[in-house]
PDB file of C-alpha atoms in Angstrom:
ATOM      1  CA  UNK A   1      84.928  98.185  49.182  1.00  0.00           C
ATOM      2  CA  UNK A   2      87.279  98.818  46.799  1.00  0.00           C
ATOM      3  CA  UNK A   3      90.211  98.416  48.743  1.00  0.00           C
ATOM      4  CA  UNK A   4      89.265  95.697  50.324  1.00  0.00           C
ATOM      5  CA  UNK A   5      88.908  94.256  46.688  1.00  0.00           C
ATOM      6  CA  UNK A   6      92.867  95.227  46.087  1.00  0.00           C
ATOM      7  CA  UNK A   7      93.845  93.664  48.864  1.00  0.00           C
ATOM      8  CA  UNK A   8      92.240  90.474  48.540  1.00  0.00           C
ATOM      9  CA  UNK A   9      93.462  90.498  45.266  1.00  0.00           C
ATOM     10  CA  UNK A  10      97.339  91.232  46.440  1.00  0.00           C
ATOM     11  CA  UNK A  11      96.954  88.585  49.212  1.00  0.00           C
ATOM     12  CA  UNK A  12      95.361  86.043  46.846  1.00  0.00           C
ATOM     13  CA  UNK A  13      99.136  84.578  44.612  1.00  0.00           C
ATOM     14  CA  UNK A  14     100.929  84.611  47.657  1.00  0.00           C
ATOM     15  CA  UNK A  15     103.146  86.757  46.347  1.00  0.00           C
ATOM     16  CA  UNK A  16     107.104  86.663  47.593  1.00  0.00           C
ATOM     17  CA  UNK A  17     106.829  90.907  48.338  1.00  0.00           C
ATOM     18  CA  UNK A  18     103.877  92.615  49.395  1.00  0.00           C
ATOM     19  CA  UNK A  19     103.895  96.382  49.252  1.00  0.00           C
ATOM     20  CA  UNK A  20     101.048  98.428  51.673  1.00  0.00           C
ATOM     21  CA  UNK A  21     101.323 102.000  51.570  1.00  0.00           C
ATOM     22  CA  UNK A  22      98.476 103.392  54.122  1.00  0.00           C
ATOM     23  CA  UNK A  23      96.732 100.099  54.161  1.00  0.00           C
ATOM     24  CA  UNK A  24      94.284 100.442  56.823  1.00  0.00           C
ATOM     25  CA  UNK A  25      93.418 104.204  55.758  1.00  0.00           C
ATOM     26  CA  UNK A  26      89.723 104.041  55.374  1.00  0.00           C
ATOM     27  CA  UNK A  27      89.072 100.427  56.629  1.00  0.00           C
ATOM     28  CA  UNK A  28      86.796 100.142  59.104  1.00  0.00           C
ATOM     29  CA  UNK A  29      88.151  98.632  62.812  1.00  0.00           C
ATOM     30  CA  UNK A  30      86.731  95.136  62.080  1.00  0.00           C
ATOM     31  CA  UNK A  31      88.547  94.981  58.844  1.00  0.00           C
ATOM     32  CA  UNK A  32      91.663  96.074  60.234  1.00  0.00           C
ATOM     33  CA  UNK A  33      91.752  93.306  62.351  1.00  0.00           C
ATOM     34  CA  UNK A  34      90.829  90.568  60.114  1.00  0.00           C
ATOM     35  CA  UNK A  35      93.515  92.411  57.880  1.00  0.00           C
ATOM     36  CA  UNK A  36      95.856  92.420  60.519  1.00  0.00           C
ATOM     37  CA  UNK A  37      95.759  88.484  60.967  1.00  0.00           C
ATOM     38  CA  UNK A  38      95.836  87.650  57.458  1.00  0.00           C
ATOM     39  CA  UNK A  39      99.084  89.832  57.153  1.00  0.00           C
ATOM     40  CA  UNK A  40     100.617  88.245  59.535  1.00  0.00           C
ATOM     41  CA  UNK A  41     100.140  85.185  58.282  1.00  0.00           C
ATOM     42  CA  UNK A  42     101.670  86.285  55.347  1.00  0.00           C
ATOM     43  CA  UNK A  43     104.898  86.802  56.763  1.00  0.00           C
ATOM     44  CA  UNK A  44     105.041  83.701  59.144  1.00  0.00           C
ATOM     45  CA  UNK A  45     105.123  81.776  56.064  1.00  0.00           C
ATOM     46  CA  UNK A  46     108.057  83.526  54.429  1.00  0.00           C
ATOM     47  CA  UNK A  47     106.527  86.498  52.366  1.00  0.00           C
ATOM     48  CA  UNK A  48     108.443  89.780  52.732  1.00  0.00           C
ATOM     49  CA  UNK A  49     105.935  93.023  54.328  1.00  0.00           C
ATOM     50  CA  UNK A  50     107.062  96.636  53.007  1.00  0.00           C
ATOM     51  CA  UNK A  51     104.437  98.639  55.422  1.00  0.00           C
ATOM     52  CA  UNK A  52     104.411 102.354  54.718  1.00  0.00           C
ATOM     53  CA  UNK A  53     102.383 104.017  57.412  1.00  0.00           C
ATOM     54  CA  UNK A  54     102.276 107.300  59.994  1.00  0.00           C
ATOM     55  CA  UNK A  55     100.908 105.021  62.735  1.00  0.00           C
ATOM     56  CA  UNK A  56     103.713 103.848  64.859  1.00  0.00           C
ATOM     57  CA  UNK A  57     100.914 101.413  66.663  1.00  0.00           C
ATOM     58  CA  UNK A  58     100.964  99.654  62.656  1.00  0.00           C
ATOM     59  CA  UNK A  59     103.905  99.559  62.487  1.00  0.00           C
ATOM     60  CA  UNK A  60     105.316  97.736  66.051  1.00  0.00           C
ATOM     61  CA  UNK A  61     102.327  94.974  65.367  1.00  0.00           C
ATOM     62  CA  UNK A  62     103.138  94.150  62.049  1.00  0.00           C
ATOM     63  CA  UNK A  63     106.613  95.054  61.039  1.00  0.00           C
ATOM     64  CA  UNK A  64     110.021  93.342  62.486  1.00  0.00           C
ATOM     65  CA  UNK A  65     112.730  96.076  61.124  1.00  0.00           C
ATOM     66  CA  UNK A  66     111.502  99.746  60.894  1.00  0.00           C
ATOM     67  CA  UNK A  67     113.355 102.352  59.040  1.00  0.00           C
ATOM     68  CA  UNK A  68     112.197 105.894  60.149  1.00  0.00           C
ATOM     69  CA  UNK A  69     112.146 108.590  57.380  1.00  0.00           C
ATOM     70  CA  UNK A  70     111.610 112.311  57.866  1.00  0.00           C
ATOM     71  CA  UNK A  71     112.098 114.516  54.478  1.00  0.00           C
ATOM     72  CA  UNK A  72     113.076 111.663  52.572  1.00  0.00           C
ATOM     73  CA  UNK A  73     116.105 110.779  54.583  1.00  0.00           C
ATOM     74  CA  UNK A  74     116.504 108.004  57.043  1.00  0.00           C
ATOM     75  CA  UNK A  75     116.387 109.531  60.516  1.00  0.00           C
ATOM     76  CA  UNK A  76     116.390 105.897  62.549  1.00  0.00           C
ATOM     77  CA  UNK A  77     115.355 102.735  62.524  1.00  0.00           C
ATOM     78  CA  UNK A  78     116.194  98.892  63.221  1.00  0.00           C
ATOM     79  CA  UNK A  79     114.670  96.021  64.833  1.00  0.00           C
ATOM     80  CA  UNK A  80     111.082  96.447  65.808  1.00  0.00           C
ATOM     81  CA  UNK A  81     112.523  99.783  67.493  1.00  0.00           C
ATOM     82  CA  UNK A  82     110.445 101.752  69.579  1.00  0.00           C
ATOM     83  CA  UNK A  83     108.691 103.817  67.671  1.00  0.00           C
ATOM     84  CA  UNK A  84     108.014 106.911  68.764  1.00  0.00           C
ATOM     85  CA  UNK A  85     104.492 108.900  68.378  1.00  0.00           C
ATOM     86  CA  UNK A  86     103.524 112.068  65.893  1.00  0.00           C
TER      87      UNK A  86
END
């Protein structure tokens, strides 16, 4: 519940960035949906999504550029590349 609380909260000022770092860890499927929606809502009307996440299925939904990192340093990346699993 509480993170559902801190993201309502984030989402709530419209803010111009909006930071996620594991987002839908611990959110129950129904949530992630309704999350999922509102997010993308967010960046249809011009806010600016920096996902961090280990699911690559997150990550092609919701993101337009990926950058892929592996011990800190970019290993790939680009436009909505395809992302590849584990």
């Amino acid at each position: 519940m509480k993170k559902r609380l801190s993201i309502a909260l984030a989402l709530l000022n419209h803010p111009r960035y909006l930071l996620m770092d594991e987002a839908f860890a611990s959110l129950d499927e129904g949530y992630r949906g309704t999350l999922t929606t509102w997010l993308l809502r967010y960046v249809q009307g011009g806010g600016s999504l920096l996902w961090c996440s280990h699911e690559p299925d997150e990550l092609r939904v919701l993101c337009g550029r990926v950058i892929l990192l592996e011990e800190g340093r970019r290993t790939g990346g680009g436009p909505r590349p395809e992302v590849r699993k584990g």
